Amino acid sequence: MSKIKDPKLDVLAFGPHPDDVEASCAGLLIKYARAGKKVGIIDMSQAELSTNGTVPLRMKEAARAAKIMGAVVRENLFLPNNAFFDSPDVQKKIVETIRRFRPEIVLMPYWIDRHPDHAAARSLIFPALFTGGLSQYKTGQAPHRPKYVFFYRIWYE
């Protein structure tokens, strides 16, 4: 998606794979976007191991879905699909994303889920939300913590 002049977002939704945000909290993003709020989506992987579709097809669908939802930005962190592990590098990527977009609200997957990446996403994002507010954690950006964090369900039987 195109670069926006002021990257500050009202709502930032993290999805483990392209299509997770669509399947879980698209309605909420659409509602906020229609109310004039700036919403964005961060996909954590390309879902390169998915049985359904291909990476190029998923990227095309993700871009189209972002437009339909009214997202002003959609980016990918390019973490390895089915191998979400915490590390200083992963934390830095997420913290820099949070600090760049300075969201008021963050949406992320609930930690109980059938898919390991869905469940693990919380373990990566939640500590980064705290770390993002620490002034001594240096990234060259101002510290930021969102006011609200909400969890969404993707798949649980």
mmCIF file with all atom_site columns, N, CA, C and O in Angstrom, residues 32-52:
data_model
loop_
_atom_site.group_PDB
_atom_site.id
_atom_site.type_symbol
_atom_site.label_atom_id
_atom_site.label_alt_id
_atom_site.label_comp_id
_atom_site.label_asym_id
_atom_site.label_entity_id
_atom_site.label_seq_id
_atom_site.pdbx_PDB_ins_code
_atom_site.Cartn_x
_atom_site.Cartn_y
_atom_site.Cartn_z
_atom_site.occupancy
_atom_site.B_iso_or_equiv
_atom_site.pdbx_formal_charge
_atom_site.auth_seq_id
_atom_site.auth_comp_id
_atom_site.auth_asym_id
_atom_site.auth_atom_id
_atom_site.pdbx_PDB_model_num
ATOM 1  N N  . TYR A 1 32 ? -14.638 1.347   12.141 1.00 0.00 ? 32 TYR A N  1
ATOM 2  C CA . TYR A 1 32 ? -13.761 2.463   12.510 1.00 0.00 ? 32 TYR A CA 1
ATOM 3  C C  . TYR A 1 32 ? -13.400 3.307   11.292 1.00 0.00 ? 32 TYR A C  1
ATOM 4  O O  . TYR A 1 32 ? -13.396 4.534   11.356 1.00 0.00 ? 32 TYR A O  1
ATOM 5  N N  . ALA A 1 33 ? -13.052 2.665   10.185 1.00 0.00 ? 33 ALA A N  1
ATOM 6  C CA . ALA A 1 33 ? -12.677 3.405   8.972  1.00 0.00 ? 33 ALA A CA 1
ATOM 7  C C  . ALA A 1 33 ? -13.833 4.268   8.484  1.00 0.00 ? 33 ALA A C  1
ATOM 8  O O  . ALA A 1 33 ? -13.638 5.426   8.108  1.00 0.00 ? 33 ALA A O  1
ATOM 9  N N  . ARG A 1 34 ? -15.035 3.728   8.501  1.00 0.00 ? 34 ARG A N  1
ATOM 10 C CA . ARG A 1 34 ? -16.211 4.498   8.066  1.00 0.00 ? 34 ARG A CA 1
ATOM 11 C C  . ARG A 1 34 ? -16.526 5.650   9.006  1.00 0.00 ? 34 ARG A C  1
ATOM 12 O O  . ARG A 1 34 ? -17.176 6.611   8.607  1.00 0.00 ? 34 ARG A O  1
ATOM 13 N N  . ALA A 1 35 ? -16.058 5.543   10.247 1.00 0.00 ? 35 ALA A N  1
ATOM 14 C CA . ALA A 1 35 ? -16.250 6.632   11.214 1.00 0.00 ? 35 ALA A CA 1
ATOM 15 C C  . ALA A 1 35 ? -15.139 7.678   11.104 1.00 0.00 ? 35 ALA A C  1
ATOM 16 O O  . ALA A 1 35 ? -15.063 8.597   11.916 1.00 0.00 ? 35 ALA A O  1
ATOM 17 N N  . GLY A 1 36 ? -14.260 7.509   10.097 1.00 0.00 ? 36 GLY A N  1
ATOM 18 C CA . GLY A 1 36 ? -13.208 8.488   9.881  1.00 0.00 ? 36 GLY A CA 1
ATOM 19 C C  . GLY A 1 36 ? -11.913 8.211   10.605 1.00 0.00 ? 36 GLY A C  1
ATOM 20 O O  . GLY A 1 36 ? -10.997 9.037   10.604 1.00 0.00 ? 36 GLY A O  1
ATOM 21 N N  . LYS A 1 37 ? -11.806 7.051   11.234 1.00 0.00 ? 37 LYS A N  1
ATOM 22 C CA . LYS A 1 37 ? -10.579 6.686   11.942 1.00 0.00 ? 37 LYS A CA 1
ATOM 23 C C  . LYS A 1 37 ? -9.585  6.066   10.968 1.00 0.00 ? 37 LYS A C  1
ATOM 24 O O  . LYS A 1 37 ? -9.967  5.424   9.995  1.00 0.00 ? 37 LYS A O  1
ATOM 25 N N  . LYS A 1 38 ? -8.302  6.239   11.261 1.00 0.00 ? 38 LYS A N  1
ATOM 26 C CA . LYS A 1 38 ? -7.252  5.647   10.430 1.00 0.00 ? 38 LYS A CA 1
ATOM 27 C C  . LYS A 1 38 ? -6.912  4.258   10.975 1.00 0.00 ? 38 LYS A C  1
ATOM 28 O O  . LYS A 1 38 ? -6.527  4.132   12.140 1.00 0.00 ? 38 LYS A O  1
ATOM 29 N N  . VAL A 1 39 ? -7.089  3.257   10.126 1.00 0.00 ? 39 VAL A N  1
ATOM 30 C CA . VAL A 1 39 ? -6.818  1.877   10.535 1.00 0.00 ? 39 VAL A CA 1
ATOM 31 C C  . VAL A 1 39 ? -5.705  1.296   9.666  1.00 0.00 ? 39 VAL A C  1
ATOM 32 O O  . VAL A 1 39 ? -5.538  1.657   8.506  1.00 0.00 ? 39 VAL A O  1
ATOM 33 N N  . GLY A 1 40 ? -4.945  0.384   10.268 1.00 0.00 ? 40 GLY A N  1
ATOM 34 C CA . GLY A 1 40 ? -3.868  -0.286  9.560  1.00 0.00 ? 40 GLY A CA 1
ATOM 35 C C  . GLY A 1 40 ? -3.784  -1.746  9.953  1.00 0.00 ? 40 GLY A C  1
ATOM 36 O O  . GLY A 1 40 ? -4.321  -2.160  10.989 1.00 0.00 ? 40 GLY A O  1
ATOM 37 N N  . ILE A 1 41 ? -3.099  -2.510  9.107  1.00 0.00 ? 41 ILE A N  1
ATOM 38 C CA . ILE A 1 41 ? -2.970  -3.956  9.315  1.00 0.00 ? 41 ILE A CA 1
ATOM 39 C C  . ILE A 1 41 ? -1.496  -4.329  9.170  1.00 0.00 ? 41 ILE A C  1
ATOM 40 O O  . ILE A 1 41 ? -0.824  -3.892  8.232  1.00 0.00 ? 41 ILE A O  1
ATOM 41 N N  . ILE A 1 42 ? -1.030  -5.151  10.095 1.00 0.00 ? 42 ILE A N  1
ATOM 42 C CA . ILE A 1 42 ? 0.308   -5.714  10.018 1.00 0.00 ? 42 ILE A CA 1
ATOM 43 C C  . ILE A 1 42 ? 0.171   -7.229  9.960  1.00 0.00 ? 42 ILE A C  1
ATOM 44 O O  . ILE A 1 42 ? -0.318  -7.854  10.899 1.00 0.00 ? 42 ILE A O  1
ATOM 45 N N  . ASP A 1 43 ? 0.575   -7.806  8.835  1.00 0.00 ? 43 ASP A N  1
ATOM 46 C CA . ASP A 1 43 ? 0.643   -9.262  8.719  1.00 0.00 ? 43 ASP A CA 1
ATOM 47 C C  . ASP A 1 43 ? 2.029   -9.681  9.203  1.00 0.00 ? 43 ASP A C  1
ATOM 48 O O  . ASP A 1 43 ? 3.032   -9.059  8.854  1.00 0.00 ? 43 ASP A O  1
ATOM 49 N N  . MET A 1 44 ? 2.074   -10.717 9.989  1.00 0.00 ? 44 MET A N  1
ATOM 50 C CA . MET A 1 44 ? 3.347   -11.128 10.570 1.00 0.00 ? 44 MET A CA 1
ATOM 51 C C  . MET A 1 44 ? 4.126   -12.073 9.657  1.00 0.00 ? 44 MET A C  1
ATOM 52 O O  . MET A 1 44 ? 5.341   -12.170 9.766  1.00 0.00 ? 44 MET A O  1
ATOM 53 N N  . SER A 1 45 ? 3.448   -12.780 8.777  1.00 0.00 ? 45 SER A N  1
ATOM 54 C CA . SER A 1 45 ? 4.109   -13.686 7.832  1.00 0.00 ? 45 SER A CA 1
ATOM 55 C C  . SER A 1 45 ? 3.396   -13.617 6.494  1.00 0.00 ? 45 SER A C  1
ATOM 56 O O  . SER A 1 45 ? 2.344   -12.998 6.376  1.00 0.00 ? 45 SER A O  1
ATOM 57 N N  . GLN A 1 46 ? 3.944   -14.303 5.516  1.00 0.00 ? 46 GLN A N  1
ATOM 58 C CA . GLN A 1 46 ? 3.313   -14.383 4.196  1.00 0.00 ? 46 GLN A CA 1
ATOM 59 C C  . GLN A 1 46 ? 2.454   -15.632 4.054  1.00 0.00 ? 46 GLN A C  1
ATOM 60 O O  . GLN A 1 46 ? 1.904   -15.866 2.993  1.00 0.00 ? 46 GLN A O  1
ATOM 61 N N  . ALA A 1 47 ? 2.367   -16.452 5.093  1.00 0.00 ? 47 ALA A N  1
ATOM 62 C CA . ALA A 1 47 ? 1.620   -17.714 5.047  1.00 0.00 ? 47 ALA A CA 1
ATOM 63 C C  . ALA A 1 47 ? 2.160   -18.625 3.949  1.00 0.00 ? 47 ALA A C  1
ATOM 64 O O  . ALA A 1 47 ? 1.420   -19.305 3.260  1.00 0.00 ? 47 ALA A O  1
ATOM 65 N N  . GLU A 1 48 ? 3.478   -18.638 3.833  1.00 0.00 ? 48 GLU A N  1
ATOM 66 C CA . GLU A 1 48 ? 4.116   -19.381 2.755  1.00 0.00 ? 48 GLU A CA 1
ATOM 67 C C  . GLU A 1 48 ? 3.949   -20.898 2.846  1.00 0.00 ? 48 GLU A C  1
ATOM 68 O O  . GLU A 1 48 ? 4.163   -21.604 1.866  1.00 0.00 ? 48 GLU A O  1
ATOM 69 N N  . LEU A 1 49 ? 3.537   -21.414 3.996  1.00 0.00 ? 49 LEU A N  1
ATOM 70 C CA . LEU A 1 49 ? 3.308   -22.849 4.129  1.00 0.00 ? 49 LEU A CA 1
ATOM 71 C C  . LEU A 1 49 ? 1.838   -23.228 3.999  1.00 0.00 ? 49 LEU A C  1
ATOM 72 O O  . LEU A 1 49 ? 1.484   -24.396 4.141  1.00 0.00 ? 49 LEU A O  1
ATOM 73 N N  . SER A 1 50 ? 1.007   -22.249 3.725  1.00 0.00 ? 50 SER A N  1
ATOM 74 C CA . SER A 1 50 ? -0.429  -22.508 3.658  1.00 0.00 ? 50 SER A CA 1
ATOM 75 C C  . SER A 1 50 ? -0.788  -23.488 2.552  1.00 0.00 ? 50 SER A C  1
ATOM 76 O O  . SER A 1 50 ? -0.207  -23.479 1.473  1.00 0.00 ? 50 SER A O  1
ATOM 77 N N  . THR A 1 51 ? -1.765  -24.315 2.852  1.00 0.00 ? 51 THR A N  1
ATOM 78 C CA . THR A 1 51 ? -2.277  -25.263 1.871  1.00 0.00 ? 51 THR A CA 1
ATOM 79 C C  . THR A 1 51 ? -3.168  -24.565 0.848  1.00 0.00 ? 51 THR A C  1
ATOM 80 O O  . THR A 1 51 ? -3.350  -25.061 -0.258 1.00 0.00 ? 51 THR A O  1
ATOM 81 N N  . ASN A 1 52 ? -3.715  -23.437 1.229  1.00 0.00 ? 52 ASN A N  1
ATOM 82 C CA . ASN A 1 52 ? -4.658  -22.708 0.371  1.00 0.00 ? 52 ASN A CA 1
ATOM 83 C C  . ASN A 1 52 ? -3.983  -21.523 -0.296 1.00 0.00 ? 52 ASN A C  1
ATOM 84 O O  . ASN A 1 52 ? -3.506  -20.616 0.375  1.00 0.00 ? 52 ASN A O  1
#
